[in-house]
PDB file of C-alpha atoms in Angstrom:
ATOM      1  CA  UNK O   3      -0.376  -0.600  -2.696  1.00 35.00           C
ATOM      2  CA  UNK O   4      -2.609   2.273  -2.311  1.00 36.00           C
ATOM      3  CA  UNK O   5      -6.296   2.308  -2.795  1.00 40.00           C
ATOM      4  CA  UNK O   6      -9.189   4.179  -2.899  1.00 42.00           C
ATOM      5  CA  UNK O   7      -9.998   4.083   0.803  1.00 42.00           C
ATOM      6  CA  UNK O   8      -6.266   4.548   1.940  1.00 43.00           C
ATOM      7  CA  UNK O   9      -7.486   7.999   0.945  1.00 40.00           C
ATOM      8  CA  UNK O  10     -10.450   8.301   3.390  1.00 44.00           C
ATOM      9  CA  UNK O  11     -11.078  10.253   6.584  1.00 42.00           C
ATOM     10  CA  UNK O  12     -11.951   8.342   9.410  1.00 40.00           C
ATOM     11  CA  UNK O  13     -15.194   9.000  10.775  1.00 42.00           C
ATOM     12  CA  UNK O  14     -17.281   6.026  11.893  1.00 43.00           C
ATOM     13  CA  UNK O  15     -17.879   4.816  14.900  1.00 44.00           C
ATOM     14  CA  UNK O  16     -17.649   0.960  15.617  1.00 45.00           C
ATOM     15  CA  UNK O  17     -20.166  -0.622  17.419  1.00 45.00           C
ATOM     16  CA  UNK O  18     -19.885  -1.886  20.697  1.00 48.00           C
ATOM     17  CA  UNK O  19     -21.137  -5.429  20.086  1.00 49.00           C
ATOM     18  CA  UNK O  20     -20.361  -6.550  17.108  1.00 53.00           C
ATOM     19  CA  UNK O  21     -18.378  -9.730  15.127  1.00 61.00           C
ATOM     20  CA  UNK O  22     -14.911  -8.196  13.799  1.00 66.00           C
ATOM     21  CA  UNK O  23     -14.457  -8.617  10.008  1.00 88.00           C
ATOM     22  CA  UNK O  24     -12.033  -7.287   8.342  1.00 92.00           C
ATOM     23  CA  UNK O  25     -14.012  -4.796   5.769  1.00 92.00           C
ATOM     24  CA  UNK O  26     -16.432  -4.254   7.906  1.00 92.00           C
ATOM     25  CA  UNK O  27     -16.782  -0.708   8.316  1.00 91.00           C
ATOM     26  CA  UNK O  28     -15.143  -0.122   4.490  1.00 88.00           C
ATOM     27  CA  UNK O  29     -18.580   1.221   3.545  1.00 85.00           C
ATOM     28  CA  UNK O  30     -19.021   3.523   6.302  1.00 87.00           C
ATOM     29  CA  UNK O  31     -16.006   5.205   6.300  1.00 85.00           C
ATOM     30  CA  UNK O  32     -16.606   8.957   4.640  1.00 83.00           C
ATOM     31  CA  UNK O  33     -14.504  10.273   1.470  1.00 83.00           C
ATOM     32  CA  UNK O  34     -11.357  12.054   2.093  1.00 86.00           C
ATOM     33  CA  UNK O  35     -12.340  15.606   1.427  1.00 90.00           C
ATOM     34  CA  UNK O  36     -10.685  18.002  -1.561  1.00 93.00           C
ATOM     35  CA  UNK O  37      -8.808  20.793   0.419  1.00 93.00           C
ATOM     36  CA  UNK O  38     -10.050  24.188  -0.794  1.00 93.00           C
ATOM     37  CA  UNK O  39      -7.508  25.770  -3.247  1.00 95.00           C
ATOM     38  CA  UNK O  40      -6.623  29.152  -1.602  1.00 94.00           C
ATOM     39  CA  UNK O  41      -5.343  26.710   1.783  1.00 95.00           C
ATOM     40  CA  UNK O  42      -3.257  24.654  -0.423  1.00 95.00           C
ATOM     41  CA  UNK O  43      -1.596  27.557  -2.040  1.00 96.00           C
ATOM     42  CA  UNK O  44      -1.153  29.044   1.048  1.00 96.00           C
ATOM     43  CA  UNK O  45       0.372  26.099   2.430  1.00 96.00           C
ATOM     44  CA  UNK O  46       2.650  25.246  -0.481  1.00 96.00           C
ATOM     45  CA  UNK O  47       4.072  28.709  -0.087  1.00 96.00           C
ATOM     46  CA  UNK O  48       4.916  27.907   3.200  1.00 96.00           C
ATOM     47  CA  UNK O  49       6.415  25.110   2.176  1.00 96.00           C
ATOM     48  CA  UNK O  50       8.954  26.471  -0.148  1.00 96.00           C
ATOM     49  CA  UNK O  51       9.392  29.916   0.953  1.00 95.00           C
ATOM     50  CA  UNK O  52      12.373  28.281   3.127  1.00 94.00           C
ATOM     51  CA  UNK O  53      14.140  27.249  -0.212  1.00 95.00           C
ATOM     52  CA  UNK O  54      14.024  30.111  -2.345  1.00 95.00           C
ATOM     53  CA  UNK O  55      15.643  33.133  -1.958  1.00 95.00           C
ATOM     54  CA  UNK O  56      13.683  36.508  -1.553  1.00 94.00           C
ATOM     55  CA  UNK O  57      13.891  36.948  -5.412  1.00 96.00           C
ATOM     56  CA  UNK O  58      12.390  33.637  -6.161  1.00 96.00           C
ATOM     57  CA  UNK O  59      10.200  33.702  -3.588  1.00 96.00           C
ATOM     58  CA  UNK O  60       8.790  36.981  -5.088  1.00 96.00           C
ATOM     59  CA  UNK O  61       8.637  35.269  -8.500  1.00 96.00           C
ATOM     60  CA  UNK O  62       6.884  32.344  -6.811  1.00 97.00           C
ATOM     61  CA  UNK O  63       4.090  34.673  -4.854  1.00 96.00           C
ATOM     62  CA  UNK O  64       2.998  35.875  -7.899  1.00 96.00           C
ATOM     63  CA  UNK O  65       3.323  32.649 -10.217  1.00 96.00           C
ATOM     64  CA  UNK O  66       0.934  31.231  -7.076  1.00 96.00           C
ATOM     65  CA  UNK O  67      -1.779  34.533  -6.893  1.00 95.00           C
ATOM     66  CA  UNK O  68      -2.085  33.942 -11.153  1.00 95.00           C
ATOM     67  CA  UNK O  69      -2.749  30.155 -11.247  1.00 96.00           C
ATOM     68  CA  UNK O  70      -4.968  31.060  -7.814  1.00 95.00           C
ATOM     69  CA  UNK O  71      -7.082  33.202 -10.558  1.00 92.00           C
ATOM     70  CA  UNK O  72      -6.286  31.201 -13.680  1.00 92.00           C
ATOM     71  CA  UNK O  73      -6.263  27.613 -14.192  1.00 94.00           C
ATOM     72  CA  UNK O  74      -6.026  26.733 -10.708  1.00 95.00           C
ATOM     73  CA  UNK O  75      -9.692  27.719 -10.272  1.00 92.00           C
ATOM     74  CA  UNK O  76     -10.782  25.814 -13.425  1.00 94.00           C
ATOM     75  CA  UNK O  77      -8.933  22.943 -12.468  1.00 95.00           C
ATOM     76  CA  UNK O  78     -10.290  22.998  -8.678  1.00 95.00           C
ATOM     77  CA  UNK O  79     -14.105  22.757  -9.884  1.00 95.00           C
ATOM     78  CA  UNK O  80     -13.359  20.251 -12.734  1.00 95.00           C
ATOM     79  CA  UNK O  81     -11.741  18.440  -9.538  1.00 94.00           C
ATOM     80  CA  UNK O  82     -14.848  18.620  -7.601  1.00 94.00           C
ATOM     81  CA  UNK O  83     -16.937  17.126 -10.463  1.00 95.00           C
ATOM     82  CA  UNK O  84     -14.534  14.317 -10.644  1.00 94.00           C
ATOM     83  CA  UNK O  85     -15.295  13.851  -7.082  1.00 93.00           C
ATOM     84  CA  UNK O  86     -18.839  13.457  -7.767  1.00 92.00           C
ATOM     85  CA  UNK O  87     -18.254   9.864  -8.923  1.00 90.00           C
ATOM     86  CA  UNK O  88     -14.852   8.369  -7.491  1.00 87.00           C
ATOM     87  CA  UNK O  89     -14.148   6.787  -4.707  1.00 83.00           C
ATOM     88  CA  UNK O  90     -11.449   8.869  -4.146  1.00 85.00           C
ATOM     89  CA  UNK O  91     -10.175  12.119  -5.465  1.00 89.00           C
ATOM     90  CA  UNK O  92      -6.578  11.484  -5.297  1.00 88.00           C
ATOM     91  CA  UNK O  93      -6.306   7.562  -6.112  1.00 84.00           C
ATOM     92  CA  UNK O  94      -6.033   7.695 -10.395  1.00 84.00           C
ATOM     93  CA  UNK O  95      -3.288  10.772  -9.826  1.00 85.00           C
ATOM     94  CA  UNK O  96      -1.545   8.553  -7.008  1.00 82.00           C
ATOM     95  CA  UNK O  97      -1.322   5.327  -8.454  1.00 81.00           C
ATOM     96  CA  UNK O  98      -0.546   7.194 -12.170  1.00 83.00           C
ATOM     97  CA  UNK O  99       2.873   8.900 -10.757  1.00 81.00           C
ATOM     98  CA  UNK O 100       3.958   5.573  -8.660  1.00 81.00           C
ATOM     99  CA  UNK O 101       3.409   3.568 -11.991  1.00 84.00           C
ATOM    100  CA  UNK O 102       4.474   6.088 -14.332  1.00 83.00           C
ATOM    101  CA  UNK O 103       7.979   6.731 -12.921  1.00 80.00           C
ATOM    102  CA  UNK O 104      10.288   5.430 -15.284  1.00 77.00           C
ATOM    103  CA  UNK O 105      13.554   5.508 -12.813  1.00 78.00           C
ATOM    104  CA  UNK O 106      15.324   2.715 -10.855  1.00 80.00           C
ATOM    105  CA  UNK O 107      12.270   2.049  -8.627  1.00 78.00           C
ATOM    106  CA  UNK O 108      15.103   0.688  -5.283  1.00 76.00           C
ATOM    107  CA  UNK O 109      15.359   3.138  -3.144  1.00 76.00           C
ATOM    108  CA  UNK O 110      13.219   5.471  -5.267  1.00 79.00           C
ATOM    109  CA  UNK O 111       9.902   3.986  -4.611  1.00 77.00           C
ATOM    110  CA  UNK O 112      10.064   0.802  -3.128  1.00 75.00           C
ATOM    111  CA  UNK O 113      10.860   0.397   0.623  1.00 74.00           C
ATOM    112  CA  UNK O 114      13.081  -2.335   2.153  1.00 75.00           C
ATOM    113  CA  UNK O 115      13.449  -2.643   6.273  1.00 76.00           C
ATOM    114  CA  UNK O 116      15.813  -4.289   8.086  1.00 80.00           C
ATOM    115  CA  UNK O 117      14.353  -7.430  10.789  1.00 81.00           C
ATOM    116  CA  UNK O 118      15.531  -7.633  14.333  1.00 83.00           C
ATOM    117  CA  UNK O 119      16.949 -10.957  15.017  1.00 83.00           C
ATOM    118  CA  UNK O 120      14.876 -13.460  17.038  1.00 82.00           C
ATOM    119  CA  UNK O 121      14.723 -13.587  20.691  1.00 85.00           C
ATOM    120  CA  UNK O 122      15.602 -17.166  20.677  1.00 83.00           C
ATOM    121  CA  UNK O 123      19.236 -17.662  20.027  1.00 83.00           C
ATOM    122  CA  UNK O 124      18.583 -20.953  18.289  1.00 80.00           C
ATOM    123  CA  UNK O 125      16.407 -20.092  15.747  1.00 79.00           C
ATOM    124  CA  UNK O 126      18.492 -17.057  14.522  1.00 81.00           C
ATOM    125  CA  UNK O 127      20.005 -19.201  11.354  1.00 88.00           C
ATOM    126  CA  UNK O 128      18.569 -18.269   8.267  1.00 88.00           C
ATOM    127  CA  UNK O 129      16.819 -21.517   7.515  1.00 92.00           C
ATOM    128  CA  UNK O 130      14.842 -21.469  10.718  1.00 90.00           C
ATOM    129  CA  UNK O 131      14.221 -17.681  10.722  1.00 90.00           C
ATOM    130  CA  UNK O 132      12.887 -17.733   7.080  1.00 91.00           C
ATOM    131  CA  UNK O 133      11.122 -20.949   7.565  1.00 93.00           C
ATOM    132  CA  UNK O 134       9.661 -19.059  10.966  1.00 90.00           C
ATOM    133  CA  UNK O 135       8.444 -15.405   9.060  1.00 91.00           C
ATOM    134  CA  UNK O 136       6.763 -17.194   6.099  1.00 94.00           C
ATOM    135  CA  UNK O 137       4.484 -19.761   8.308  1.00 95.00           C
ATOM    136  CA  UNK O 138       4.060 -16.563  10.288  1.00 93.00           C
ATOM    137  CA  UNK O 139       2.956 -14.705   6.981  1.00 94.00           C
ATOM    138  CA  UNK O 140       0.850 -17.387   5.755  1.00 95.00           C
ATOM    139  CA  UNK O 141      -1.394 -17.252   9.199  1.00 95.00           C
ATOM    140  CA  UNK O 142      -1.962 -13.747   8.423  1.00 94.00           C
ATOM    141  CA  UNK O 143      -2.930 -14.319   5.504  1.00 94.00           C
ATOM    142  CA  UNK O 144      -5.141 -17.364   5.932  1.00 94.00           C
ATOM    143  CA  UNK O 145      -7.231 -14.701   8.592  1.00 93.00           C
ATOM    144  CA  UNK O 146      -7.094 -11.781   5.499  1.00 94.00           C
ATOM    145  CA  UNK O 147      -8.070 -14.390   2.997  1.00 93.00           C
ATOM    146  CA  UNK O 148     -10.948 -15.504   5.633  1.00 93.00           C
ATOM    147  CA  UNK O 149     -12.108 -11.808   6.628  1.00 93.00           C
ATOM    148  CA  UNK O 150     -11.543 -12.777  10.004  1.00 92.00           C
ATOM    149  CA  UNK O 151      -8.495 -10.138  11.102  1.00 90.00           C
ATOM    150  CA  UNK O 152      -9.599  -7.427  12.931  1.00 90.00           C
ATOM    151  CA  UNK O 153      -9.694  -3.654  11.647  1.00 91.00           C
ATOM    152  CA  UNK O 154      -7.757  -1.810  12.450  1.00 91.00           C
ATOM    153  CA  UNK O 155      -8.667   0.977  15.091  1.00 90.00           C
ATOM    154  CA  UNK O 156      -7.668   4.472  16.200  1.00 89.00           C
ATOM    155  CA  UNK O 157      -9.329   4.578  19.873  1.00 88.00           C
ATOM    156  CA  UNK O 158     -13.098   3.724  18.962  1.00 86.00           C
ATOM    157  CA  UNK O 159     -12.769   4.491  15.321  1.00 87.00           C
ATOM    158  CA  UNK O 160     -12.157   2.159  12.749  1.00 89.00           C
ATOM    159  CA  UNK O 161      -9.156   2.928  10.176  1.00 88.00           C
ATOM    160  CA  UNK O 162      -9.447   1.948   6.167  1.00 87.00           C
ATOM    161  CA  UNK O 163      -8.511  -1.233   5.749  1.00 91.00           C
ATOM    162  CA  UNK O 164      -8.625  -1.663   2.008  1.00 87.00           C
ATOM    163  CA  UNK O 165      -5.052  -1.454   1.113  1.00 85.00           C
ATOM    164  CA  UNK O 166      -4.068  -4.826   3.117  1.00 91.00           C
ATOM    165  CA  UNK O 167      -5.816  -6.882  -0.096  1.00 89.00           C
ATOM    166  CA  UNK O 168      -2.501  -5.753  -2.241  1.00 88.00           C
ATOM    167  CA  UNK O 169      -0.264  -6.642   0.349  1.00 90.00           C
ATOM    168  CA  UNK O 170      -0.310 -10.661  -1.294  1.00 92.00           C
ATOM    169  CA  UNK O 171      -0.489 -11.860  -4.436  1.00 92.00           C
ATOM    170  CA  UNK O 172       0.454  -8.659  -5.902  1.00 90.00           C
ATOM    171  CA  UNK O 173       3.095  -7.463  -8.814  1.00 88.00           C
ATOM    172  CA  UNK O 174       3.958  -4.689 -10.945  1.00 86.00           C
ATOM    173  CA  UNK O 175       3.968  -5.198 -14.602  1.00 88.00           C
ATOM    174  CA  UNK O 176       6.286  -3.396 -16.461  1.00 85.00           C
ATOM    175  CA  UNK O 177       5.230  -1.570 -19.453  1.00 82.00           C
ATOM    176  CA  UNK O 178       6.102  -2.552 -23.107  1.00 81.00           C
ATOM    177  CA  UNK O 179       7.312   0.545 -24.186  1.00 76.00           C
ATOM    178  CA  UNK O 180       9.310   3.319 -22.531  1.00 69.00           C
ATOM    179  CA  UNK O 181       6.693   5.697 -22.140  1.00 72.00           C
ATOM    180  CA  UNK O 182       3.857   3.385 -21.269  1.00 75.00           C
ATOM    181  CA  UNK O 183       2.919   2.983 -18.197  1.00 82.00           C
ATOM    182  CA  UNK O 184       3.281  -0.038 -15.842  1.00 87.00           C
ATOM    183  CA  UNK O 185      -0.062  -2.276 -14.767  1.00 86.00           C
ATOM    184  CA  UNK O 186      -0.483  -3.657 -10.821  1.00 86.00           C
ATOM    185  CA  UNK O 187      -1.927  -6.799 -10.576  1.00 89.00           C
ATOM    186  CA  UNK O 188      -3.587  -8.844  -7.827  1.00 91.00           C
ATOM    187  CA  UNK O 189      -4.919 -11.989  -7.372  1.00 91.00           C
ATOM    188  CA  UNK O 190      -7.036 -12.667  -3.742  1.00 90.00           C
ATOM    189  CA  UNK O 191      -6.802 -16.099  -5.155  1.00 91.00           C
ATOM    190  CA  UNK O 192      -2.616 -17.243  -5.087  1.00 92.00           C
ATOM    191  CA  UNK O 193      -1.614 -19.793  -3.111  1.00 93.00           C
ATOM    192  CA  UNK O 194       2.023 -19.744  -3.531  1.00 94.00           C
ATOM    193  CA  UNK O 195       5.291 -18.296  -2.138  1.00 93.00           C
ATOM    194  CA  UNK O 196       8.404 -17.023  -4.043  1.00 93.00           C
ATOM    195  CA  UNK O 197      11.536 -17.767  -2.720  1.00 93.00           C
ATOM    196  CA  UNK O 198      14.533 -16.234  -4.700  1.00 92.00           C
ATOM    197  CA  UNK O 199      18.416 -17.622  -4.494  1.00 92.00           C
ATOM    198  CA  UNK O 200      21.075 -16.332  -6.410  1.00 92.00           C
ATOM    199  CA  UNK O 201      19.195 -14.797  -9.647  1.00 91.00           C
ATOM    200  CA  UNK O 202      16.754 -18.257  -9.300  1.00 94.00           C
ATOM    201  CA  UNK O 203      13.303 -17.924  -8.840  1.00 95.00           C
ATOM    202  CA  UNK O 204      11.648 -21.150  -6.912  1.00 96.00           C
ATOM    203  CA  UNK O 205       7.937 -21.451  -5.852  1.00 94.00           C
ATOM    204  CA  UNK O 206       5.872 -23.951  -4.133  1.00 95.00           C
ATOM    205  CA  UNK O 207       2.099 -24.120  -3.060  1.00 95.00           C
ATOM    206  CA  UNK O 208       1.579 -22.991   0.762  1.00 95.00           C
ATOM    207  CA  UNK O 209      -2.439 -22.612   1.060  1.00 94.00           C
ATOM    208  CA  UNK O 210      -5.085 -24.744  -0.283  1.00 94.00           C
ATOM    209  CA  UNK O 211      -7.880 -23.783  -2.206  1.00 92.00           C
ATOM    210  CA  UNK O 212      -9.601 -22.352   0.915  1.00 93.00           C
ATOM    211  CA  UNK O 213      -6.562 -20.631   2.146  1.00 93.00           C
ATOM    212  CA  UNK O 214      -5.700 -23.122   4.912  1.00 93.00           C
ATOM    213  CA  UNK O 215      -2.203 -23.846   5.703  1.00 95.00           C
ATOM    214  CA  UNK O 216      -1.426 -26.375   3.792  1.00 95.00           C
ATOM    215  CA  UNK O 217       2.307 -26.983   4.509  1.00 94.00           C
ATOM    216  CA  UNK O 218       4.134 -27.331   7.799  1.00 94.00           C
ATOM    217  CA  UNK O 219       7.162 -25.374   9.419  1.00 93.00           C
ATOM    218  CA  UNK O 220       9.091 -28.862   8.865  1.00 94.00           C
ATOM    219  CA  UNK O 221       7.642 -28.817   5.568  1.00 96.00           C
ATOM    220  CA  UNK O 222       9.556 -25.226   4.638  1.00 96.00           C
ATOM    221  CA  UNK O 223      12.643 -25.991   6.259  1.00 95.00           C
ATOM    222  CA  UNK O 224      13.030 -29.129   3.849  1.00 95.00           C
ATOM    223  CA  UNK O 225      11.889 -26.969   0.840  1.00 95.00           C
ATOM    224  CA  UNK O 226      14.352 -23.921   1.842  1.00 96.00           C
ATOM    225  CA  UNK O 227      17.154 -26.527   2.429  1.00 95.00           C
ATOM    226  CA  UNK O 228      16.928 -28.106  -1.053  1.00 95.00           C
ATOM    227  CA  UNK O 229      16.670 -24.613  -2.758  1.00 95.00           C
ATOM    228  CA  UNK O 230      19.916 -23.601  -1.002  1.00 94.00           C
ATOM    229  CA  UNK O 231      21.412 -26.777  -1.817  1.00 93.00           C
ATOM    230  CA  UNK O 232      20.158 -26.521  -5.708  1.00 89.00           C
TER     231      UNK O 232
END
């Protein structure tokens, strides 16, 4: 899920000595800045100038050079004012239109990807394989949990790394009504993993209340093998 410092320009430099923790440089890394209006209009005309047709393009030029003097300008300072006090200028908007859109959210929104099968032959199966990617998730998670994963970096300079705390124990709520609009949850404090089999839901603990591993790759097999046998 996105966050406020997904939305930040990289900037500071990482020390040469120095313990890796995970949020480490989080409060060093600068605000994205707002783009300045007249670049953003100029680059949106760009954009779909190779759409329209001269006509609508026309129609569009001048739509763009009356907001430019208009609202746009109003909007652009009360932007900068909001500024003043987030953490990011974008983030409310962002998460607002991923949580507000009220259409079939596969495909839409939500990404899937595809795995390459494993290098060993043997352990290609699906028990072994799933058994295999969810001890391998819950030892990444054990170091996120811990603080211990390294940032990420981009040469010498270290890369936002708030977003990876929604990447567990995370769901989207759907909204009561059909105009409301859904709530994300997370908890840095679940200790379970979802397994779903024909329409069934199971779950069973995996970490313990320090985030250690608290099951074995035997363990899962077992646990996968009596949910597919359920």
């Amino acid at each position: 899920w996105l966050s406020n410092s997904h939305f930040r320009r990289i900037s500071a430099m990482a020390p040469e000595e120095q313990e890796p923790g995970t949020f480490m440089y989080q409060d060093s890394i600068e605000k994205l800045p707002i783009p300045d209006l007249k670049t953003t209009l100029t680059k949106y005309e760009e954009a779909v100038s190779v759409l329209l047709s001269p006509e609508e393009l026309k129609k569009t030029k001048a739509e763009i050079e009356r907001f430019a003097a208009e609202e746009g300008a109003q909007l652009y300072e009360e932007l900068k004012d909001y500024d003043k006090t987030a953490n990011s200028y974008i983030e409310e908007f962002w998460n607002a239109s991923y949580t507000n859109f009220q259409g079939p959210l596969v495909l839409n929104v939500n990404p899937i990807f595809v795995l390459e099968d494993d290098p060993t032959p043997s352990r290609n199966n699906q028990i072994a394989r799933a058994s295999s990617l969810i001890l391998s998730s819950l030892k990444f998670i054990r170091a996120l949990r811990h603080e211990k994963l390294s940032p990420d970096m981009w040469k010498k300079t270290p890369l936002c790394m708030s977003q990876f705390r929604y990447l567990f124990g995370s769901a989207r709520v759907p909204s009561t009504t059909s105009e409301g609009c859904d709530e994300i949850i997370n908890s840095q404090d679940s200790n379970h993993i979802i397994l779903i089999r024909r329409g069934q839901l199971y779950y069973f603990e995996a970490l313990s209340s320090d985030f250690s591993i608290s099951i074995t790759e035997r363990e899962i097999i077992k646990n996968i093998k009596m949910i597919i046998k359920d």
